[in-house]
């Protein structure tokens, strides 16, 4: 009787393992796709007057700045500097939003990754793992 019970438990464990492994494979495939999409992500923003255009990547890294010839009319370096900075910041903010959206599409709900991208707080990223690991620890 014990041998049959052990076999039943083993079958249940194997089925649970197969399920978890299948979820892992699906997540891994999704992460490969996410990585490709993030590498290709480009966000472009233009200043209100159209004189400055900035393009950034998924991590907000500056890829290109374009200036129209009209910028030479003003001849005010401080104004131009602020305009360039504001345009790059707008593009970086939009890239962060787009990155968050892509990650949210690819990650399981409650994974903490999306919250981490919003807040930059590692405790949100590790909170779920800590909770899971805490369940497995013996309580004194």
mmCIF file of N, CA and C in Angstrom:
data_model
loop_
_atom_site.group_PDB
_atom_site.id
_atom_site.type_symbol
_atom_site.label_atom_id
_atom_site.label_comp_id
_atom_site.label_asym_id
_atom_site.label_seq_id
_atom_site.Cartn_x
_atom_site.Cartn_y
_atom_site.Cartn_z
ATOM 1 N N UNK A 1 0.821 -1.192 0.000
ATOM 2 C CA UNK A 1 0.000 0.000 0.000
ATOM 3 C C UNK A 1 0.869 1.261 0.000
ATOM 4 N N UNK A 2 1.961 1.234 0.804
ATOM 5 C CA UNK A 2 2.850 2.384 0.864
ATOM 6 C C UNK A 2 3.504 2.635 -0.484
ATOM 7 N N UNK A 3 3.824 1.562 -1.194
ATOM 8 C CA UNK A 3 4.468 1.712 -2.494
ATOM 9 C C UNK A 3 3.539 2.407 -3.486
ATOM 10 N N UNK A 4 2.246 2.072 -3.453
ATOM 11 C CA UNK A 4 1.281 2.723 -4.341
ATOM 12 C C UNK A 4 1.112 4.196 -3.966
ATOM 13 N N UNK A 5 1.114 4.480 -2.670
ATOM 14 C CA UNK A 5 1.003 5.871 -2.226
ATOM 15 C C UNK A 5 2.216 6.663 -2.696
ATOM 16 N N UNK A 6 3.411 6.053 -2.581
ATOM 17 C CA UNK A 6 4.632 6.715 -3.044
ATOM 18 C C UNK A 6 4.573 6.985 -4.547
ATOM 19 N N UNK A 7 4.063 6.027 -5.291
ATOM 20 C CA UNK A 7 3.940 6.213 -6.738
ATOM 21 C C UNK A 7 2.970 7.350 -7.054
ATOM 22 N N UNK A 8 1.896 7.402 -6.319
ATOM 23 C CA UNK A 8 0.918 8.483 -6.513
ATOM 24 C C UNK A 8 1.536 9.843 -6.222
ATOM 25 N N UNK A 9 2.284 9.927 -5.128
ATOM 26 C CA UNK A 9 2.960 11.175 -4.770
ATOM 27 C C UNK A 9 3.987 11.533 -5.832
ATOM 28 N N UNK A 10 4.740 10.533 -6.303
ATOM 29 C CA UNK A 10 5.738 10.780 -7.347
ATOM 30 C C UNK A 10 5.094 11.287 -8.636
ATOM 31 N N UNK A 11 3.942 10.702 -8.990
ATOM 32 C CA UNK A 11 3.229 11.159 -10.195
ATOM 33 C C UNK A 11 2.781 12.611 -10.023
ATOM 34 N N UNK A 12 2.275 12.933 -8.845
ATOM 35 C CA UNK A 12 1.831 14.301 -8.579
ATOM 36 C C UNK A 12 3.019 15.279 -8.628
ATOM 37 N N UNK A 13 4.123 14.876 -8.038
ATOM 38 C CA UNK A 13 5.316 15.722 -8.060
ATOM 39 C C UNK A 13 5.825 15.911 -9.486
ATOM 40 N N UNK A 14 5.814 14.829 -10.254
ATOM 41 C CA UNK A 14 6.278 14.902 -11.636
ATOM 42 C C UNK A 14 5.361 15.816 -12.461
ATOM 43 N N UNK A 15 4.060 15.694 -12.246
ATOM 44 C CA UNK A 15 3.110 16.550 -12.962
ATOM 45 C C UNK A 15 3.320 18.008 -12.578
ATOM 46 N N UNK A 16 3.543 18.257 -11.301
ATOM 47 C CA UNK A 16 3.799 19.638 -10.836
ATOM 48 C C UNK A 16 5.107 20.160 -11.432
ATOM 49 N N UNK A 17 6.136 19.342 -11.451
ATOM 50 C CA UNK A 17 7.412 19.739 -12.043
ATOM 51 C C UNK A 17 7.231 20.062 -13.518
ATOM 52 N N UNK A 18 6.519 19.187 -14.247
ATOM 53 C CA UNK A 18 6.294 19.419 -15.674
ATOM 54 C C UNK A 18 5.562 20.739 -15.902
ATOM 55 N N UNK A 19 4.589 21.021 -15.042
ATOM 56 C CA UNK A 19 3.841 22.273 -15.146
ATOM 57 C C UNK A 19 4.748 23.474 -14.904
ATOM 58 N N UNK A 20 5.534 23.431 -13.846
ATOM 59 C CA UNK A 20 6.452 24.536 -13.521
ATOM 60 C C UNK A 20 7.502 24.693 -14.613
ATOM 61 N N UNK A 21 8.025 23.592 -15.107
ATOM 62 C CA UNK A 21 9.027 23.650 -16.169
ATOM 63 C C UNK A 21 8.431 24.236 -17.445
ATOM 64 N N UNK A 22 7.199 23.875 -17.756
ATOM 65 C CA UNK A 22 6.524 24.443 -18.919
ATOM 66 C C UNK A 22 6.346 25.945 -18.772
ATOM 67 N N UNK A 23 5.997 26.393 -17.564
ATOM 68 C CA UNK A 23 5.870 27.824 -17.308
ATOM 69 C C UNK A 23 7.221 28.513 -17.466
ATOM 70 N N UNK A 24 8.270 27.868 -16.969
ATOM 71 C CA UNK A 24 9.618 28.432 -17.115
ATOM 72 C C UNK A 24 9.987 28.578 -18.589
ATOM 73 N N UNK A 25 9.734 27.532 -19.387
ATOM 74 C CA UNK A 25 10.078 27.585 -20.810
ATOM 75 C C UNK A 25 9.312 28.705 -21.514
ATOM 76 N N UNK A 26 8.056 28.881 -21.148
ATOM 77 C CA UNK A 26 7.248 29.936 -21.738
ATOM 78 C C UNK A 26 7.802 31.303 -21.340
ATOM 79 N N UNK A 27 8.157 31.462 -20.069
ATOM 80 C CA UNK A 27 8.738 32.724 -19.597
ATOM 81 C C UNK A 27 10.064 32.989 -20.284
ATOM 82 N N UNK A 28 10.892 31.966 -20.416
ATOM 83 C CA UNK A 28 12.201 32.117 -21.049
ATOM 84 C C UNK A 28 12.055 32.551 -22.506
ATOM 85 N N UNK A 29 11.120 31.951 -23.200
ATOM 86 C CA UNK A 29 10.868 32.329 -24.585
ATOM 87 C C UNK A 29 10.389 33.777 -24.658
ATOM 88 N N UNK A 30 9.516 34.144 -23.734
ATOM 89 C CA UNK A 30 9.024 35.517 -23.678
ATOM 90 C C UNK A 30 10.140 36.508 -23.391
ATOM 91 N N UNK A 31 11.102 36.111 -22.561
ATOM 92 C CA UNK A 31 12.221 36.997 -22.238
ATOM 93 C C UNK A 31 13.135 37.190 -23.438
ATOM 94 N N UNK A 32 13.314 36.147 -24.236
ATOM 95 C CA UNK A 32 14.106 36.289 -25.464
ATOM 96 C C UNK A 32 13.445 37.311 -26.397
ATOM 97 N N UNK A 33 12.132 37.204 -26.540
ATOM 98 C CA UNK A 33 11.384 38.142 -27.370
ATOM 99 C C UNK A 33 11.461 39.547 -26.794
ATOM 100 N N UNK A 34 11.319 39.656 -25.481
ATOM 101 C CA UNK A 34 11.405 40.961 -24.813
ATOM 102 C C UNK A 34 12.768 41.597 -25.059
ATOM 103 N N UNK A 35 13.813 40.824 -24.931
ATOM 104 C CA UNK A 35 15.163 41.349 -25.135
ATOM 105 C C UNK A 35 15.325 41.897 -26.555
ATOM 106 N N UNK A 36 14.807 41.187 -27.520
ATOM 107 C CA UNK A 36 14.882 41.632 -28.909
ATOM 108 C C UNK A 36 14.089 42.921 -29.106
ATOM 109 N N UNK A 37 12.890 42.973 -28.534
ATOM 110 C CA UNK A 37 12.047 44.158 -28.679
ATOM 111 C C UNK A 37 12.662 45.372 -27.989
ATOM 112 N N UNK A 38 13.261 45.154 -26.814
ATOM 113 C CA UNK A 38 13.900 46.260 -26.111
ATOM 114 C C UNK A 38 15.122 46.774 -26.864
ATOM 115 N N UNK A 39 15.881 45.863 -27.451
ATOM 116 C CA UNK A 39 17.060 46.269 -28.220
ATOM 117 C C UNK A 39 16.674 47.118 -29.429
ATOM 118 N N UNK A 40 15.505 46.870 -29.983
ATOM 119 C CA UNK A 40 15.048 47.596 -31.169
ATOM 120 C C UNK A 40 14.264 48.867 -30.829
ATOM 121 N N UNK A 41 13.899 49.051 -29.575
ATOM 122 C CA UNK A 41 13.061 50.181 -29.180
ATOM 123 C C UNK A 41 13.772 51.516 -29.398
ATOM 124 N N UNK A 42 13.114 52.406 -30.082
ATOM 125 C CA UNK A 42 13.589 53.770 -30.292
ATOM 126 C C UNK A 42 12.409 54.699 -30.054
ATOM 127 N N UNK A 43 12.640 55.749 -29.288
ATOM 128 C CA UNK A 43 11.593 56.735 -29.024
ATOM 129 C C UNK A 43 12.133 58.100 -29.434
ATOM 130 N N UNK A 44 11.345 58.823 -30.205
ATOM 131 C CA UNK A 44 11.754 60.137 -30.695
ATOM 132 C C UNK A 44 10.768 61.185 -30.195
ATOM 133 N N UNK A 45 11.307 62.289 -29.731
ATOM 134 C CA UNK A 45 10.495 63.429 -29.313
ATOM 135 C C UNK A 45 11.059 64.688 -29.962
ATOM 136 N N UNK A 46 10.153 65.620 -30.243
ATOM 137 C CA UNK A 46 10.527 66.882 -30.877
ATOM 138 C C UNK A 46 10.156 68.022 -29.939
ATOM 139 N N UNK A 47 10.976 69.045 -29.909
ATOM 140 C CA UNK A 47 10.680 70.219 -29.089
ATOM 141 C C UNK A 47 9.408 70.894 -29.597
ATOM 142 N N UNK A 48 8.800 71.701 -28.744
ATOM 143 C CA UNK A 48 7.532 72.346 -29.098
ATOM 144 C C UNK A 48 7.648 73.165 -30.383
ATOM 145 N N UNK A 49 8.793 73.808 -30.594
ATOM 146 C CA UNK A 49 8.966 74.629 -31.799
ATOM 147 C C UNK A 49 9.507 73.822 -32.981
ATOM 148 N N UNK A 50 9.781 72.534 -32.774
ATOM 149 C CA UNK A 50 10.237 71.658 -33.850
ATOM 150 C C UNK A 50 11.704 71.810 -34.207
ATOM 151 N N UNK A 51 12.437 72.608 -33.446
ATOM 152 C CA UNK A 51 13.841 72.845 -33.787
ATOM 153 C C UNK A 51 14.784 71.746 -33.305
ATOM 154 N N UNK A 52 14.364 70.983 -32.307
ATOM 155 C CA UNK A 52 15.224 69.941 -31.727
ATOM 156 C C UNK A 52 14.467 68.620 -31.756
ATOM 157 N N UNK A 53 15.120 67.585 -32.225
ATOM 158 C CA UNK A 53 14.564 66.240 -32.218
ATOM 159 C C UNK A 53 15.574 65.322 -31.532
ATOM 160 N N UNK A 54 15.085 64.534 -30.568
ATOM 161 C CA UNK A 54 15.956 63.610 -29.834
ATOM 162 C C UNK A 54 15.398 62.198 -29.944
ATOM 163 N N UNK A 55 16.290 61.245 -30.174
ATOM 164 C CA UNK A 55 15.926 59.831 -30.231
ATOM 165 C C UNK A 55 16.740 59.097 -29.177
ATOM 166 N N UNK A 56 16.036 58.282 -28.377
ATOM 167 C CA UNK A 56 16.689 57.511 -27.320
ATOM 168 C C UNK A 56 16.282 56.048 -27.429
ATOM 169 N N UNK A 57 17.074 55.185 -26.774
ATOM 170 C CA UNK A 57 16.784 53.757 -26.730
ATOM 171 C C UNK A 57 15.990 53.387 -25.495
ATOM 172 N N UNK A 58 15.804 52.108 -25.288
ATOM 173 C CA UNK A 58 14.964 51.588 -24.214
ATOM 174 C C UNK A 58 15.428 52.020 -22.829
ATOM 175 N N UNK A 59 16.713 52.174 -22.651
ATOM 176 C CA UNK A 59 17.239 52.580 -21.344
ATOM 177 C C UNK A 59 17.429 54.080 -21.250
ATOM 178 N N UNK A 60 16.891 54.815 -22.196
ATOM 179 C CA UNK A 60 17.013 56.260 -22.198
ATOM 180 C C UNK A 60 18.323 56.759 -22.763
ATOM 181 N N UNK A 61 19.138 55.857 -23.312
ATOM 182 C CA UNK A 61 20.427 56.274 -23.856
ATOM 183 C C UNK A 61 20.204 57.081 -25.136
ATOM 184 N N UNK A 62 20.909 58.176 -25.227
ATOM 185 C CA UNK A 62 20.777 59.066 -26.372
ATOM 186 C C UNK A 62 21.364 58.406 -27.616
ATOM 187 N N UNK A 63 20.572 58.368 -28.669
ATOM 188 C CA UNK A 63 21.005 57.780 -29.932
ATOM 189 C C UNK A 63 21.295 58.879 -30.949
ATOM 190 N N UNK A 64 20.421 59.889 -30.980
ATOM 191 C CA UNK A 64 20.618 60.936 -31.974
ATOM 192 C C UNK A 64 19.927 62.222 -31.539
ATOM 193 N N UNK A 65 20.554 63.347 -31.862
ATOM 194 C CA UNK A 65 19.953 64.669 -31.697
ATOM 195 C C UNK A 65 20.032 65.361 -33.048
ATOM 196 N N UNK A 66 18.916 65.887 -33.487
ATOM 197 C CA UNK A 66 18.877 66.633 -34.743
ATOM 198 C C UNK A 66 18.458 68.066 -34.436
ATOM 199 N N UNK A 67 19.145 69.014 -35.051
ATOM 200 C CA UNK A 67 18.827 70.434 -34.895
ATOM 201 C C UNK A 67 18.490 71.005 -36.260
ATOM 202 N N UNK A 68 17.425 71.784 -36.339
ATOM 203 C CA UNK A 68 17.093 72.425 -37.617
ATOM 204 C C UNK A 68 17.936 73.691 -37.763
ATOM 205 N N UNK A 69 18.149 74.130 -38.967
ATOM 206 C CA UNK A 69 18.923 75.365 -39.168
ATOM 207 C C UNK A 69 18.308 76.585 -38.476
ATOM 208 N N UNK A 70 17.036 76.520 -38.161
ATOM 209 C CA UNK A 70 16.365 77.654 -37.511
ATOM 210 C C UNK A 70 16.953 77.965 -36.135
ATOM 211 N N UNK A 71 17.655 77.036 -35.530
ATOM 212 C CA UNK A 71 18.222 77.297 -34.197
ATOM 213 C C UNK A 71 19.253 78.410 -34.240
ATOM 214 N N UNK A 72 19.836 78.668 -35.394
ATOM 215 C CA UNK A 72 20.874 79.694 -35.504
ATOM 216 C C UNK A 72 20.296 81.106 -35.479
ATOM 217 N N UNK A 73 19.011 81.247 -35.659
ATOM 218 C CA UNK A 73 18.380 82.569 -35.646
ATOM 219 C C UNK A 73 18.376 83.168 -34.247
ATOM 220 N N UNK A 74 18.158 82.315 -33.230
ATOM 221 C CA UNK A 74 18.025 82.822 -31.859
ATOM 222 C C UNK A 74 19.378 83.234 -31.268
ATOM 223 N N UNK A 75 20.390 82.475 -31.553
ATOM 224 C CA UNK A 75 21.749 82.745 -31.055
ATOM 225 C C UNK A 75 21.800 82.867 -29.535
ATOM 226 N N UNK A 76 20.961 82.095 -28.863
ATOM 227 C CA UNK A 76 20.978 82.090 -27.393
ATOM 228 C C UNK A 76 21.327 80.669 -26.945
ATOM 229 N N UNK A 77 22.567 80.480 -26.557
ATOM 230 C CA UNK A 77 23.057 79.150 -26.202
ATOM 231 C C UNK A 77 22.330 78.572 -24.998
ATOM 232 N N UNK A 78 21.961 79.412 -24.022
ATOM 233 C CA UNK A 78 21.248 78.910 -22.837
ATOM 234 C C UNK A 78 19.874 78.365 -23.208
ATOM 235 N N UNK A 79 19.165 79.102 -24.045
ATOM 236 C CA UNK A 79 17.841 78.649 -24.484
ATOM 237 C C UNK A 79 17.969 77.347 -25.264
ATOM 238 N N UNK A 80 18.941 77.297 -26.162
ATOM 239 C CA UNK A 80 19.149 76.076 -26.949
ATOM 240 C C UNK A 80 19.507 74.905 -26.034
ATOM 241 N N UNK A 81 20.381 75.132 -25.084
ATOM 242 C CA UNK A 81 20.764 74.066 -24.153
ATOM 243 C C UNK A 81 19.565 73.522 -23.386
ATOM 244 N N UNK A 82 18.716 74.433 -22.890
ATOM 245 C CA UNK A 82 17.512 73.992 -22.158
ATOM 246 C C UNK A 82 16.572 73.218 -23.083
ATOM 247 N N UNK A 83 16.429 73.699 -24.308
ATOM 248 C CA UNK A 83 15.536 73.050 -25.280
ATOM 249 C C UNK A 83 16.031 71.631 -25.594
ATOM 250 N N UNK A 84 17.319 71.485 -25.793
ATOM 251 C CA UNK A 84 17.899 70.163 -26.068
ATOM 252 C C UNK A 84 17.694 69.258 -24.863
ATOM 253 N N UNK A 85 17.997 69.768 -23.676
ATOM 254 C CA UNK A 85 17.862 68.970 -22.449
ATOM 255 C C UNK A 85 16.417 68.537 -22.237
ATOM 256 N N UNK A 86 15.478 69.450 -22.381
ATOM 257 C CA UNK A 86 14.057 69.128 -22.189
ATOM 258 C C UNK A 86 13.576 68.092 -23.206
ATOM 259 N N UNK A 87 14.029 68.223 -24.427
ATOM 260 C CA UNK A 87 13.606 67.284 -25.475
ATOM 261 C C UNK A 87 14.165 65.891 -25.200
ATOM 262 N N UNK A 88 15.408 65.819 -24.782
ATOM 263 C CA UNK A 88 16.003 64.518 -24.445
ATOM 264 C C UNK A 88 15.286 63.910 -23.243
ATOM 265 N N UNK A 89 14.990 64.717 -22.232
ATOM 266 C CA UNK A 89 14.262 64.199 -21.054
ATOM 267 C C UNK A 89 12.884 63.668 -21.440
ATOM 268 N N UNK A 90 12.187 64.392 -22.324
ATOM 269 C CA UNK A 90 10.870 63.932 -22.767
ATOM 270 C C UNK A 90 10.977 62.593 -23.492
ATOM 271 N N UNK A 91 11.987 62.456 -24.327
ATOM 272 C CA UNK A 91 12.184 61.187 -25.043
ATOM 273 C C UNK A 91 12.540 60.068 -24.068
ATOM 274 N N UNK A 92 13.397 60.360 -23.082
ATOM 275 C CA UNK A 92 13.790 59.338 -22.102
ATOM 276 C C UNK A 92 12.603 58.906 -21.256
ATOM 277 N N UNK A 93 11.752 59.847 -20.869
ATOM 278 C CA UNK A 93 10.551 59.514 -20.095
ATOM 279 C C UNK A 93 9.617 58.626 -20.911
ATOM 280 N N UNK A 94 9.428 58.979 -22.174
ATOM 281 C CA UNK A 94 8.575 58.162 -23.056
ATOM 282 C C UNK A 94 9.178 56.772 -23.261
ATOM 283 N N UNK A 95 10.511 56.692 -23.352
ATOM 284 C CA UNK A 95 11.169 55.388 -23.501
ATOM 285 C C UNK A 95 10.977 54.546 -22.244
ATOM 286 N N UNK A 96 11.054 55.168 -21.075
ATOM 287 C CA UNK A 96 10.830 54.431 -19.820
ATOM 288 C C UNK A 96 9.408 53.885 -19.779
ATOM 289 N N UNK A 97 8.440 54.675 -20.212
ATOM 290 C CA UNK A 97 7.048 54.214 -20.255
ATOM 291 C C UNK A 97 6.889 53.053 -21.239
ATOM 292 N N UNK A 98 7.502 53.174 -22.408
ATOM 293 C CA UNK A 98 7.411 52.108 -23.413
ATOM 294 C C UNK A 98 8.093 50.837 -22.915
ATOM 295 N N UNK A 99 9.215 50.989 -22.240
ATOM 296 C CA UNK A 99 9.926 49.833 -21.678
ATOM 297 C C UNK A 99 9.063 49.143 -20.631
ATOM 298 N N UNK A 100 8.459 49.928 -19.753
ATOM 299 C CA UNK A 100 7.577 49.370 -18.727
ATOM 300 C C UNK A 100 6.433 48.589 -19.361
ATOM 301 N N UNK A 101 5.846 49.149 -20.420
ATOM 302 C CA UNK A 101 4.744 48.467 -21.107
ATOM 303 C C UNK A 101 5.199 47.141 -21.709
ATOM 304 N N UNK A 102 6.365 47.129 -22.342
ATOM 305 C CA UNK A 102 6.880 45.882 -22.928
ATOM 306 C C UNK A 102 7.147 44.836 -21.854
ATOM 307 N N UNK A 103 7.726 45.262 -20.740
ATOM 308 C CA UNK A 103 8.018 44.328 -19.648
ATOM 309 C C UNK A 103 6.708 43.795 -19.066
ATOM 310 N N UNK A 104 5.740 44.673 -18.876
ATOM 311 C CA UNK A 104 4.454 44.245 -18.315
ATOM 312 C C UNK A 104 3.777 43.199 -19.197
ATOM 313 N N UNK A 105 3.927 43.324 -20.515
ATOM 314 C CA UNK A 105 3.357 42.343 -21.444
ATOM 315 C C UNK A 105 4.042 40.985 -21.325
ATOM 316 N N UNK A 106 5.315 40.988 -20.946
ATOM 317 C CA UNK A 106 6.126 39.779 -20.987
ATOM 318 C C UNK A 106 6.247 39.055 -19.650
ATOM 319 N N UNK A 107 6.008 39.749 -18.558
ATOM 320 C CA UNK A 107 6.235 39.159 -17.234
ATOM 321 C C UNK A 107 4.929 38.695 -16.613
ATOM 322 N N UNK A 108 5.003 37.672 -15.787
ATOM 323 C CA UNK A 108 3.798 37.232 -15.095
ATOM 324 C C UNK A 108 3.330 38.309 -14.122
ATOM 325 N N UNK A 109 2.032 38.366 -13.937
ATOM 326 C CA UNK A 109 1.474 39.336 -12.995
ATOM 327 C C UNK A 109 2.070 39.106 -11.611
ATOM 328 N N UNK A 110 2.394 40.182 -10.935
ATOM 329 C CA UNK A 110 2.928 40.084 -9.580
ATOM 330 C C UNK A 110 4.395 39.725 -9.505
ATOM 331 N N UNK A 111 5.098 39.747 -10.644
ATOM 332 C CA UNK A 111 6.512 39.362 -10.623
ATOM 333 C C UNK A 111 7.388 40.415 -9.955
ATOM 334 N N UNK A 112 6.912 41.629 -9.873
ATOM 335 C CA UNK A 112 7.689 42.702 -9.263
ATOM 336 C C UNK A 112 8.527 43.477 -10.260
ATOM 337 N N UNK A 113 8.731 42.947 -11.448
ATOM 338 C CA UNK A 113 9.592 43.612 -12.434
ATOM 339 C C UNK A 113 9.006 44.944 -12.879
ATOM 340 N N UNK A 114 7.704 44.980 -13.120
ATOM 341 C CA UNK A 114 7.083 46.226 -13.570
ATOM 342 C C UNK A 114 7.136 47.280 -12.477
ATOM 343 N N UNK A 115 6.859 46.874 -11.233
ATOM 344 C CA UNK A 115 6.947 47.822 -10.121
ATOM 345 C C UNK A 115 8.364 48.334 -9.955
ATOM 346 N N UNK A 116 9.339 47.468 -10.132
ATOM 347 C CA UNK A 116 10.735 47.890 -10.024
ATOM 348 C C UNK A 116 11.061 48.947 -11.070
ATOM 349 N N UNK A 117 10.587 48.760 -12.292
ATOM 350 C CA UNK A 117 10.857 49.732 -13.347
ATOM 351 C C UNK A 117 10.198 51.082 -13.047
ATOM 352 N N UNK A 118 9.063 51.056 -12.341
ATOM 353 C CA UNK A 118 8.394 52.308 -11.975
ATOM 354 C C UNK A 118 9.121 53.025 -10.844
ATOM 355 N N UNK A 119 9.553 52.261 -9.851
ATOM 356 C CA UNK A 119 10.064 52.872 -8.625
ATOM 357 C C UNK A 119 11.581 52.835 -8.490
ATOM 358 N N UNK A 120 12.234 51.858 -9.128
ATOM 359 C CA UNK A 120 13.667 51.677 -8.936
ATOM 360 C C UNK A 120 13.999 51.076 -7.578
ATOM 361 N N UNK A 121 12.986 50.601 -6.877
ATOM 362 C CA UNK A 121 13.140 50.048 -5.533
ATOM 363 C C UNK A 121 13.340 48.529 -5.639
ATOM 364 N N UNK A 122 14.519 48.074 -5.245
ATOM 365 C CA UNK A 122 14.831 46.647 -5.348
ATOM 366 C C UNK A 122 13.928 45.785 -4.474
ATOM 367 N N UNK A 123 13.386 46.336 -3.405
ATOM 368 C CA UNK A 123 12.525 45.524 -2.550
ATOM 369 C C UNK A 123 11.264 45.093 -3.291
ATOM 370 N N UNK A 124 10.781 45.920 -4.247
ATOM 371 C CA UNK A 124 9.624 45.501 -5.033
ATOM 372 C C UNK A 124 10.003 44.370 -5.973
ATOM 373 N N UNK A 125 11.231 44.410 -6.473
ATOM 374 C CA UNK A 125 11.697 43.359 -7.378
ATOM 375 C C UNK A 125 11.902 42.045 -6.634
ATOM 376 N N UNK A 126 12.458 42.123 -5.449
ATOM 377 C CA UNK A 126 12.797 40.924 -4.688
ATOM 378 C C UNK A 126 11.707 40.497 -3.708
ATOM 379 N N UNK A 127 10.703 41.316 -3.532
ATOM 380 C CA UNK A 127 9.665 41.025 -2.545
ATOM 381 C C UNK A 127 8.984 39.693 -2.748
ATOM 382 N N UNK A 128 8.639 39.372 -3.982
ATOM 383 C CA UNK A 128 7.953 38.104 -4.253
ATOM 384 C C UNK A 128 8.865 36.920 -3.960
ATOM 385 N N UNK A 129 10.125 37.016 -4.384
ATOM 386 C CA UNK A 129 11.072 35.928 -4.114
ATOM 387 C C UNK A 129 11.278 35.758 -2.616
ATOM 388 N N UNK A 130 11.393 36.870 -1.902
ATOM 389 C CA UNK A 130 11.536 36.793 -0.444
ATOM 390 C C UNK A 130 10.331 36.120 0.189
ATOM 391 N N UNK A 131 9.138 36.454 -0.307
ATOM 392 C CA UNK A 131 7.918 35.859 0.241
ATOM 393 C C UNK A 131 7.883 34.358 -0.022
ATOM 394 N N UNK A 132 8.252 33.967 -1.233
ATOM 395 C CA UNK A 132 8.254 32.540 -1.583
ATOM 396 C C UNK A 132 9.286 31.795 -0.754
ATOM 397 N N UNK A 133 10.489 32.354 -0.657
ATOM 398 C CA UNK A 133 11.552 31.711 0.116
ATOM 399 C C UNK A 133 11.190 31.662 1.594
ATOM 400 N N UNK A 134 10.524 32.694 2.065
ATOM 401 C CA UNK A 134 10.107 32.725 3.468
ATOM 402 C C UNK A 134 9.148 31.612 3.810
ATOM 403 N N UNK A 135 8.313 31.234 2.850
ATOM 404 C CA UNK A 135 7.355 30.141 3.071
ATOM 405 C C UNK A 135 8.079 28.815 3.255
ATOM 406 N N UNK A 136 9.237 28.666 2.608
ATOM 407 C CA UNK A 136 9.974 27.405 2.668
ATOM 408 C C UNK A 136 10.849 27.281 3.900
ATOM 409 N N UNK A 137 11.065 28.367 4.623
ATOM 410 C CA UNK A 137 11.928 28.316 5.786
ATOM 411 C C UNK A 137 11.176 27.793 6.998
ATOM 412 N N UNK A 138 11.901 27.082 7.796
ATOM 413 C CA UNK A 138 11.305 26.580 9.035
ATOM 414 C C UNK A 138 11.177 27.738 10.017
ATOM 415 N N UNK A 139 10.058 27.836 10.684
ATOM 416 C CA UNK A 139 9.820 28.867 11.675
ATOM 417 C C UNK A 139 10.315 28.383 13.023
ATOM 418 N N UNK A 140 11.015 29.266 13.772
ATOM 419 C CA UNK A 140 11.511 28.832 15.084
ATOM 420 C C UNK A 140 10.406 28.624 16.073
#
